Coordinates of C-alpha atoms in Angstrom, one line a residue:
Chain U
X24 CA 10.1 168.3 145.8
X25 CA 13.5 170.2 144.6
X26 CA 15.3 166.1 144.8
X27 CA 12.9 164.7 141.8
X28 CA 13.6 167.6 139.9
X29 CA 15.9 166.5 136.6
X30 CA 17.0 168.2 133.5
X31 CA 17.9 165.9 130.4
X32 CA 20.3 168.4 128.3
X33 CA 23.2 169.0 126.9
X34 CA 26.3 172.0 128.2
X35 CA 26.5 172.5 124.5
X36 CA 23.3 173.7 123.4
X37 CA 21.5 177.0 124.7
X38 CA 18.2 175.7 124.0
X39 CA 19.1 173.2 127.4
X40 CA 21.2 176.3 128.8
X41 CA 17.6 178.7 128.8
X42 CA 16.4 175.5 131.5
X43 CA 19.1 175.5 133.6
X44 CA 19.2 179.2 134.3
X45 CA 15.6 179.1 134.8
X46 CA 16.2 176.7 137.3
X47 CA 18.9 178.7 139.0
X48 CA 17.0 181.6 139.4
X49 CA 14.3 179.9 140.7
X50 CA 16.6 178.5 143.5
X51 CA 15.3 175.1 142.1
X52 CA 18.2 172.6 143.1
X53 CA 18.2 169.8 140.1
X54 CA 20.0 166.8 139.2
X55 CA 21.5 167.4 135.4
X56 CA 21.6 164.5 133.3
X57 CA 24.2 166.1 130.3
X58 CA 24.0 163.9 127.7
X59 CA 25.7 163.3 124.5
X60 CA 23.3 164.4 122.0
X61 CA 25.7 165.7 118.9
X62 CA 26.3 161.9 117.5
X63 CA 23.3 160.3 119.2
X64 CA 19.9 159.8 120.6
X65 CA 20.2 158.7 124.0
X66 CA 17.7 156.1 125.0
X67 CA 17.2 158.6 128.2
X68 CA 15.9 160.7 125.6
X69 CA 14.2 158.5 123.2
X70 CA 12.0 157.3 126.6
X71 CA 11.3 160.7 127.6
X72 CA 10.7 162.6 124.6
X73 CA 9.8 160.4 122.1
X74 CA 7.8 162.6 120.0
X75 CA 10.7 165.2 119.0
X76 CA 13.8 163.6 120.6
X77 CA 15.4 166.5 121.8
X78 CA 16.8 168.2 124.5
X79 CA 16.3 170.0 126.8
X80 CA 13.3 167.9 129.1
X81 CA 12.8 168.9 132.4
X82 CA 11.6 165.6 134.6
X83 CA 9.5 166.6 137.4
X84 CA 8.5 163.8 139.8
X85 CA 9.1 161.6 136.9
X86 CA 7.0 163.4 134.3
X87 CA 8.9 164.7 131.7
X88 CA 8.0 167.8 129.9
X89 CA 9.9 169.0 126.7
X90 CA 10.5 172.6 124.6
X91 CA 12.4 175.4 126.0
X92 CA 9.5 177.6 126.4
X93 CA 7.1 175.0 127.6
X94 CA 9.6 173.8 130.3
X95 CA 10.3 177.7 131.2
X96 CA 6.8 178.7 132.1
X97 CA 6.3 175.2 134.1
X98 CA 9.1 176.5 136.0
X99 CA 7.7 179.7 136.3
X100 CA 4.2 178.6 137.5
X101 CA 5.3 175.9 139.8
X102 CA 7.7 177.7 141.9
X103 CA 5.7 181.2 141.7
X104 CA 7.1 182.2 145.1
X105 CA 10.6 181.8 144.7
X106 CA 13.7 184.0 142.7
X107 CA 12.6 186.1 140.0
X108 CA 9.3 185.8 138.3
X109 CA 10.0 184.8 134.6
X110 CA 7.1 186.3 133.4
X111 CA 5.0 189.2 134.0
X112 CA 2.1 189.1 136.2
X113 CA -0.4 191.4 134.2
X114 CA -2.5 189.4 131.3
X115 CA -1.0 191.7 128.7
X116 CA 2.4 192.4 129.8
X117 CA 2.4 188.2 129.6
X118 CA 0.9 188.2 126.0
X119 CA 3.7 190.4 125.3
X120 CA 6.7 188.6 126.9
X121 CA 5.2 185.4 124.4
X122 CA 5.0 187.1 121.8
X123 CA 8.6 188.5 122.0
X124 CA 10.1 185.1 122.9
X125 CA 8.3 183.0 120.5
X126 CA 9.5 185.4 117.6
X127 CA 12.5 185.7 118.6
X128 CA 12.8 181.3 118.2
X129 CA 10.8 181.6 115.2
X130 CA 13.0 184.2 113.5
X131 CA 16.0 184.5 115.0
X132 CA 17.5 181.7 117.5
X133 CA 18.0 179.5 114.4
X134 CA 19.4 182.1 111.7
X135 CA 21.6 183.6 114.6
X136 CA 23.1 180.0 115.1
X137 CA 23.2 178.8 111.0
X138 CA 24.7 182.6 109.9
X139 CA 27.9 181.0 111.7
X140 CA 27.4 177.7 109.6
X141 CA 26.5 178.2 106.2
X142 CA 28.9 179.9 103.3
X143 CA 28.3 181.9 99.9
X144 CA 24.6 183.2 98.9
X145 CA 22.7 181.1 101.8
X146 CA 24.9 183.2 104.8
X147 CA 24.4 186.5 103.2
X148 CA 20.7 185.9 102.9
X149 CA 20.8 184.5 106.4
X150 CA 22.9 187.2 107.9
X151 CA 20.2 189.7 105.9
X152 CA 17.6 187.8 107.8
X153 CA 19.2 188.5 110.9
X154 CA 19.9 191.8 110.5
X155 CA 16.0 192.7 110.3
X156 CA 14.8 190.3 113.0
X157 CA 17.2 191.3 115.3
X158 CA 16.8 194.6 114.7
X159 CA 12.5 193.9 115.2
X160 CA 13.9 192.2 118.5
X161 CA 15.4 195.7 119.8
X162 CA 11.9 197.6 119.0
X163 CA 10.5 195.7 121.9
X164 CA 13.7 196.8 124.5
X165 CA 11.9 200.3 123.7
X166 CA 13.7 202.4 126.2
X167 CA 13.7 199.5 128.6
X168 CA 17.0 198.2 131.0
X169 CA 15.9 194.4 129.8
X170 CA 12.7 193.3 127.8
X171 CA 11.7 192.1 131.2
X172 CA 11.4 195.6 132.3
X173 CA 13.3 196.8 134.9
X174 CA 14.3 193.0 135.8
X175 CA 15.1 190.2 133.4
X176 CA 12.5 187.9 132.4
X177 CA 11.9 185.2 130.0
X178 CA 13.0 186.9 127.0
X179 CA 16.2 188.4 128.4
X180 CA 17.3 184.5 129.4
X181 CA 16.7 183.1 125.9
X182 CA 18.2 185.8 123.8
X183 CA 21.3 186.0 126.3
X184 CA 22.0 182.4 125.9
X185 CA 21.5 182.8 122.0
X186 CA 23.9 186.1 121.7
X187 CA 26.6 184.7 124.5
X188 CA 26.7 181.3 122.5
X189 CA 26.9 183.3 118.6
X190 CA 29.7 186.1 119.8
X191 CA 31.7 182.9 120.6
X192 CA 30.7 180.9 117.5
X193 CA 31.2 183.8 115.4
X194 CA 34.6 185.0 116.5
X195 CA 36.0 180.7 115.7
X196 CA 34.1 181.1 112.3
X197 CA 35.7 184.7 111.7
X198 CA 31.8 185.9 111.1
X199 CA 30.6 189.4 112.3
X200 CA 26.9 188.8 113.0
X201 CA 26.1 190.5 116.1
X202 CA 27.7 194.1 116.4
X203 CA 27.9 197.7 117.7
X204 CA 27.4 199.2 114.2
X205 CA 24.4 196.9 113.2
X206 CA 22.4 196.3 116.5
X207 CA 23.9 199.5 119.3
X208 CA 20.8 198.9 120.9
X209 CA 21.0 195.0 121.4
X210 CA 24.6 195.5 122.4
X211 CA 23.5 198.1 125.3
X212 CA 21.4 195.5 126.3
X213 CA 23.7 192.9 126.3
X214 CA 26.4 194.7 128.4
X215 CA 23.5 196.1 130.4
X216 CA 23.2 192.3 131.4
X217 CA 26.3 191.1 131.6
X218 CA 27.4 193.8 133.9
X219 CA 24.6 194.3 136.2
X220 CA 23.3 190.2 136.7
X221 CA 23.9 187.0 137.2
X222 CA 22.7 185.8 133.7
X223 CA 26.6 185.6 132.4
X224 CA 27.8 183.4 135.8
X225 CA 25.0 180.7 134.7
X226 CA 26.6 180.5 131.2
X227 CA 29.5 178.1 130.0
X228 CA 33.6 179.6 130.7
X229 CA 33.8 181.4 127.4
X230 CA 37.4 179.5 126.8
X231 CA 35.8 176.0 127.6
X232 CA 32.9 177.1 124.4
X233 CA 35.5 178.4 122.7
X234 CA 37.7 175.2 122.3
X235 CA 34.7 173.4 121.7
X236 CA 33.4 174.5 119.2
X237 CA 36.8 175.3 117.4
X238 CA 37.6 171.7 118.0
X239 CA 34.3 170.7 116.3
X240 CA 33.6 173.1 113.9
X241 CA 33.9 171.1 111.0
X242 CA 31.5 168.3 112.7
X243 CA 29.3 170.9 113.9
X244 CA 28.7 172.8 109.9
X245 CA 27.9 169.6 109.0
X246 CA 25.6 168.3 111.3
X247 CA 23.8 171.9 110.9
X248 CA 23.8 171.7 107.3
X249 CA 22.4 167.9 107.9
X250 CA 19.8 168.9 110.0
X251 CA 18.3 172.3 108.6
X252 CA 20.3 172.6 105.5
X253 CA 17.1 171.9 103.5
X254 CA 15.7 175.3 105.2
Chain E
X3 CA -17.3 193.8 132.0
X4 CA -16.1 194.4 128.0
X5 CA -18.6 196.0 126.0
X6 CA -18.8 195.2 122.4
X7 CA -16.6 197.8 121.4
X8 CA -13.6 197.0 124.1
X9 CA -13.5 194.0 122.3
X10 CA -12.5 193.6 118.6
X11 CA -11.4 190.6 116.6
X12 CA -9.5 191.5 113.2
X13 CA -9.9 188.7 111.0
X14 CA -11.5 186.4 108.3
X15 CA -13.8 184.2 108.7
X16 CA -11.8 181.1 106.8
X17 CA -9.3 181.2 108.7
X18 CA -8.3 178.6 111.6
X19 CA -6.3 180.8 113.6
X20 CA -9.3 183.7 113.8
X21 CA -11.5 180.5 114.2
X22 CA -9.6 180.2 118.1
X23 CA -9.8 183.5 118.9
X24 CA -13.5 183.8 118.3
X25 CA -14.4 180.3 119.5
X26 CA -12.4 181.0 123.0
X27 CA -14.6 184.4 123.8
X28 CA -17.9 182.4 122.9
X29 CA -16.7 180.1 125.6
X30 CA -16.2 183.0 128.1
X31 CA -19.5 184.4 126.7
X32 CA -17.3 187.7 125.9
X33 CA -19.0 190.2 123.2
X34 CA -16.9 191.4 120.5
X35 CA -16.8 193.4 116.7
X36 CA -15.6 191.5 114.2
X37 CA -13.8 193.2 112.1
X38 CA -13.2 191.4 108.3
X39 CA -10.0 191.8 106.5
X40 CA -9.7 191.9 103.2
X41 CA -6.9 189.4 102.3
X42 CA -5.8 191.4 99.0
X43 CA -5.5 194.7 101.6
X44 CA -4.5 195.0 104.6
X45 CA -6.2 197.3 106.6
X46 CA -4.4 200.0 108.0
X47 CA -5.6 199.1 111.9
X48 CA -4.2 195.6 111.0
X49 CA -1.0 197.2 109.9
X50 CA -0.6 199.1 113.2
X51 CA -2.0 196.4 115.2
X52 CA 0.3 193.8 114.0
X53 CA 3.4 195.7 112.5
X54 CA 5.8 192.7 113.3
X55 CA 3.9 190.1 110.8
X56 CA 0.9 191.8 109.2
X57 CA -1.3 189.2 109.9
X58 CA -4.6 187.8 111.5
X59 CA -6.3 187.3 113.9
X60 CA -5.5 190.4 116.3
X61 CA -7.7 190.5 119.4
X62 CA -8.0 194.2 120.4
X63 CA -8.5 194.5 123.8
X64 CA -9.5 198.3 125.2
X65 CA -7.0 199.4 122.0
X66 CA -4.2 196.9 123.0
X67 CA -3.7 194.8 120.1
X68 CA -3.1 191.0 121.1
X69 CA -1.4 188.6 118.3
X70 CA -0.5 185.2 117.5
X71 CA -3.5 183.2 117.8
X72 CA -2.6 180.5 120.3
X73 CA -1.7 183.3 122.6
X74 CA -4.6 185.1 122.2
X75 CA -6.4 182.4 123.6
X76 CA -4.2 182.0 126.5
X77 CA -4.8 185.8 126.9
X78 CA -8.5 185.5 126.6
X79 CA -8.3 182.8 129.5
X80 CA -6.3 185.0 131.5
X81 CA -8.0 187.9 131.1
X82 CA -11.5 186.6 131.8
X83 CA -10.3 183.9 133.9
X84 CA -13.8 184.4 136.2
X85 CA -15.8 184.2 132.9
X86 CA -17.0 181.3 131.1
X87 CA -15.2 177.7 131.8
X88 CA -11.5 177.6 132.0
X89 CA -9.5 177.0 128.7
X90 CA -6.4 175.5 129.8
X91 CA -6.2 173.2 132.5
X92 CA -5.4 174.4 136.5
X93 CA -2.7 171.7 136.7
X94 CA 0.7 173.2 135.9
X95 CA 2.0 170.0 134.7
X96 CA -1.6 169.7 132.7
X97 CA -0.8 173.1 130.8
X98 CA 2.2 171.9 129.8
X99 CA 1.0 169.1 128.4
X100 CA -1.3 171.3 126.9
X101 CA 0.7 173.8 125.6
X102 CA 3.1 171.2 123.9
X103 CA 0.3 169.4 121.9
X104 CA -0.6 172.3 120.5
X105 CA 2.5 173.3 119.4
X106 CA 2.7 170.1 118.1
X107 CA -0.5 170.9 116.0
X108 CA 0.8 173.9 114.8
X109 CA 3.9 172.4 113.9
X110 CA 2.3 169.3 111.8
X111 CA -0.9 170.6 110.0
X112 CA -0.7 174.0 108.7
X113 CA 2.2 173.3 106.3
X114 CA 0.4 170.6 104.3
X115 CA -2.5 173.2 103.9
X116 CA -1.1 174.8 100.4
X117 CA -1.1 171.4 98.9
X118 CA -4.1 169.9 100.2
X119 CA -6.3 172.9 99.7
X120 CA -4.5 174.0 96.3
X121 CA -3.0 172.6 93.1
X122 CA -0.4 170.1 93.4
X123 CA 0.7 167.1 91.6
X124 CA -0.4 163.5 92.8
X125 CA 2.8 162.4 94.8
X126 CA 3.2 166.1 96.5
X127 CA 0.0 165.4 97.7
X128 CA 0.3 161.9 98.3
X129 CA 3.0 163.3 100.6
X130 CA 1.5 165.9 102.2
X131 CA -1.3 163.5 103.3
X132 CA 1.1 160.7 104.9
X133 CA 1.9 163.7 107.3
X134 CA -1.6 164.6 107.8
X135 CA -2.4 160.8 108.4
X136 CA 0.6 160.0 111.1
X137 CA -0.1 163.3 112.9
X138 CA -4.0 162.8 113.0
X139 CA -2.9 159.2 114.5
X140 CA -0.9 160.5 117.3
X141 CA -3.1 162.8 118.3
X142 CA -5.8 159.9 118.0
X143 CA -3.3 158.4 120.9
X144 CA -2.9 162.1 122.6
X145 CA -7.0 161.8 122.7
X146 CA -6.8 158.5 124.4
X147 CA -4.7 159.6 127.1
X148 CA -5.6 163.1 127.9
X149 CA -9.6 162.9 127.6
X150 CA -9.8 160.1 130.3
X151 CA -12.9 158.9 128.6
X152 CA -14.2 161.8 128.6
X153 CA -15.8 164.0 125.4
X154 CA -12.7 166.4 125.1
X155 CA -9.0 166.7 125.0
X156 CA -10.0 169.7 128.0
X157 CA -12.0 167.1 129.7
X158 CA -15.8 167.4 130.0
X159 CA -15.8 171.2 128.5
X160 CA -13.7 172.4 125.8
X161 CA -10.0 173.2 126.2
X162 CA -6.9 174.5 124.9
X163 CA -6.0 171.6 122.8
X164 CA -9.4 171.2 121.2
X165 CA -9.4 174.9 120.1
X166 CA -6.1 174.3 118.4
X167 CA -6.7 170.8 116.7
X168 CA -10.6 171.6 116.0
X169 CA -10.2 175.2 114.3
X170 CA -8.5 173.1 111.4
X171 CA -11.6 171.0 111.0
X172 CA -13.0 173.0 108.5
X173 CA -10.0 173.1 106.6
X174 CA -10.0 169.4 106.6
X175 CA -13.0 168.7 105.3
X176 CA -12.1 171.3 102.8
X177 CA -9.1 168.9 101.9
X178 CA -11.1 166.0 101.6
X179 CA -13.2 167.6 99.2
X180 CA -10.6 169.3 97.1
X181 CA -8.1 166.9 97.0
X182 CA -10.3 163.5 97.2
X183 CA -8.4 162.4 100.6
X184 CA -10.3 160.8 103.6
X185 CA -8.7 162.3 106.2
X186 CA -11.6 162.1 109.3
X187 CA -11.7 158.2 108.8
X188 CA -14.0 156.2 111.2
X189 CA -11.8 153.1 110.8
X190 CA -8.4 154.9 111.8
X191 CA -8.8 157.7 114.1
X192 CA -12.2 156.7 115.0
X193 CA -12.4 158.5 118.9
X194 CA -11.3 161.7 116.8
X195 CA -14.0 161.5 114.7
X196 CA -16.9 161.6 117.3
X197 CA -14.6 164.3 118.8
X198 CA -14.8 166.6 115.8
X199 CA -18.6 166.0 116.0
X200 CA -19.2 167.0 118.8
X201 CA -16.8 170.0 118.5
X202 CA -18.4 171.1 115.5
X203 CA -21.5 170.9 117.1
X204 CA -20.8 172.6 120.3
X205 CA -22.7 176.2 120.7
X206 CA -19.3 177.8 120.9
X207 CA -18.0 176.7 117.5
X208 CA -20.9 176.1 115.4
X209 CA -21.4 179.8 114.4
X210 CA -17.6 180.3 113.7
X211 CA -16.3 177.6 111.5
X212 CA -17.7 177.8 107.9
X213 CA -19.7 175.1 106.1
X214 CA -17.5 172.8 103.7
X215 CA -18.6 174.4 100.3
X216 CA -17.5 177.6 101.5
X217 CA -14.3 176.5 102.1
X218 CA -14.1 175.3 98.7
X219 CA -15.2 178.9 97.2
X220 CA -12.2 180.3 99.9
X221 CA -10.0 178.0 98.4
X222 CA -9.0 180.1 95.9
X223 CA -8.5 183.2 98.4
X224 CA -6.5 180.8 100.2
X225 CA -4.0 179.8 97.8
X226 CA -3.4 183.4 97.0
X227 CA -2.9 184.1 100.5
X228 CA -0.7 181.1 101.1
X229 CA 1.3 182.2 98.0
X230 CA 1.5 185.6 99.3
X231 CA 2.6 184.5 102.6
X232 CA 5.3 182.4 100.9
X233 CA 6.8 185.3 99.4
X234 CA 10.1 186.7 100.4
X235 CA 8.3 190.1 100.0
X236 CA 6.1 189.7 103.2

């Protein structure tokens, strides 16, 4: 079963990065396919997600399924008995665990990401926008070690990848989005996480991000302002 | 077993999203209070049921508030998975599917709403109807594939997907009233339209989604609400 298992994404994007560690800590053994998506659609893609035409899409015994969450709680169902269950068992505790990931992509993954890519007015009213959600995010760590609970889960995968990828982005773009002052109890968290799991050893070497996206970062503001600019 | 009063659904009745919530504990044959909100003011248990985004529907389940619609129903199928028929498939691979069409759904309908069921100048809406068109015709296609000749997306019963697409029927035969569009049209989506009959039709749904004039008189409510909701103050 673990040999047809395929993940169409990219190393550069933390939308495809969410898969892979769900993968891992699954135990799932995958073939990554890590295509060039910044200039291009590859026809990979175009074949197996033709209705958005993005990555990541996990192919499992050839049928492809796409979005991050989606592709996350297939994993999680499919391979129930092995690694770490993503989400909770209980009915509510799971309603929960949604809820918490799905606001956190509706209101923050994408203004964490553009408050390193936009200037003037429209990045302090996204960096305001932050600021709240983020803060909304840490009311549902509540006392907790993770929002999994006492283990990660779900949410604790997607908003590491987001945080780990925006401290690098931020510190090439000379931004201060994420911080002690502003968010202490997101920043607990986050060292929480790096220093007690495995979460940070499934993410891109910080240097190799680094480069990248200093390299890029003229490429990369306009392809963000290209693509949700109108926003 | 939930009583009556384990079970409350905070809502209004012209709205799509409350429309799933209520339709998916008819098909579980679950009891519950419905509890109408006044759009102009928000009740206080809405505030302290929903304090993230003030909005309905909230299932309230034995005092544990439940929101987001789509994942109230997933809640609702979980919860009384031995009640009723199931909601989403047993497949894994077939609640993905699911689960992405739905999004989908979600993604393509609800902002063309505030057009289509307000005040907007003839190319805005000309606009906002091209969407509605080319997303009605892929899920026309989605139909095709995932019903396997059968009466719904779900299969022989009603599922997950139909919940989502069919709570916006109302609202789209609102639009075709209000802003002279044929939207459920025989000659291009024509599998969808027997669908949406026999939706609307179903004992689960017919109760729950208001008749067309109604929608009309809501209008008004709704453009309010959808100018609220648009508001950087919310």
């Amino acid at each position: 079963m673990d040999e047809e298992v395929k993940l169409l994404g990219s190393w550069l994007s933390p939308m495809s990065r969410r898969v892979e560690v769900g993968l891992k800590l699954k135990g799932v053994s995958f073939e990554f396919s890590d295509l060039d998506v910044f200039f291009s659609k590859p026809p990979e893609l175009l074949q197996y997600n033709p209705v958005h035409k993005k990555i990541p899409v996990l192919i499992h015994h050839g049928k492809p399924i796409a979005e991050s969450l989606i592709i996350l709680e297939y994993i999680d169902e499919t391979w129930a008995d092995s690694g770490i269950r993503l989400l909770p068992k209980d009915p509510y505790e799971r309603a929960m665990a949604r809820f918490w990931a799905k606001f956190f992509d509706d209101k923050c993954s994408l203004p964490l990401a553009m408050s390193c890519w936009t200037e003037g007015d429209k990045q302090q009213q996204i960096l305001a926008d932050c600021k709240l959600n983020l803060t909304t995010m840490e009311g549902a760590l509540k006392g907790k070690k993770f929002f999994g609970g006492d283990e990660i889960g779900i949410v604790d995968i997607i908003v590491f990848c987001s945080v780990y990828w925006t401290e690098i982005a931020q510190e090439v773009v000379g931004v201060n989005v994420i911080n002690e002052e502003k968010h202490p109890i997101l920043c607990k968290w986050m060292k929480e996480t790096v220093d007690s799991n495995v979460l940070k050893d499934y993410m891109p070497p910080r240097e190799k991000l680094f480069c990248h996206i200093q390299t890029y970062k003229d490429a990369i503001a306009a392809l963000m302002a290209v693509r949700f600019g109108s926003n | 077993m939930a009583t009556k009063q384990d079970v409350k659904v905070l809502g209004w009745s012209a709205s799509p999203f409350v429309a799933r919530v209520r339709i998916a504990l008819n098909l579980k044959g679950i009891e519950y209070e419905f509890l109408n909100e006044d759009l102009g003011r928000k009740s206080d248990l809405l505030l302290k049921s929903n304090p993230v985004y003030k909005k309905v529907p909230v299932l309230i389940h034995g005092e544990k508030p439940v929101c987001e619609s789509l994942l109230i129903v997933q809640y609702i199928d979980e919860v009384w998975a031995a009640s009723g028929l199931p909601i989403l498939p047993a497949d894994a691979y077939d609640r993905a599917v699911a689960r992405f069409w739905a999004a989908y759904i979600d993604d393509k309908l609800p902002n063309q709403a505030p057009v289509l069921l307000g005040e907007a100048d003839e190319p805005t809406k000309a606009e906002a109807t091209q969407h509605m068109f080319a997303a009605l015709q892929q899920l026309e296609e989605v139909f095709e594939k995932c019903s396997e000749g059968k009466s719904f997306f779900g299969g022989n019963t009603i599922g997950y997907v139909d919940i989502t697409l069919g709570s916006y029927l109302g609202w789209m035969k609102a639009m075709e009233k209000i802003a002279g569009i044929k939207l459920l049209d025989e000659e291009k989506i024509p599998q969808l339209v027997k669908w949406a009959e026999r939706f609307c039709s179903s004992d689960a749904v017919k109760e729950v989604i208001p008749q067309v004039d109604q929608f009309v008189e809501f209008s008004k409510v709704l453009q309010a609400a959808f100018k609220a909701a648009a508001s950087p103050s919310n």
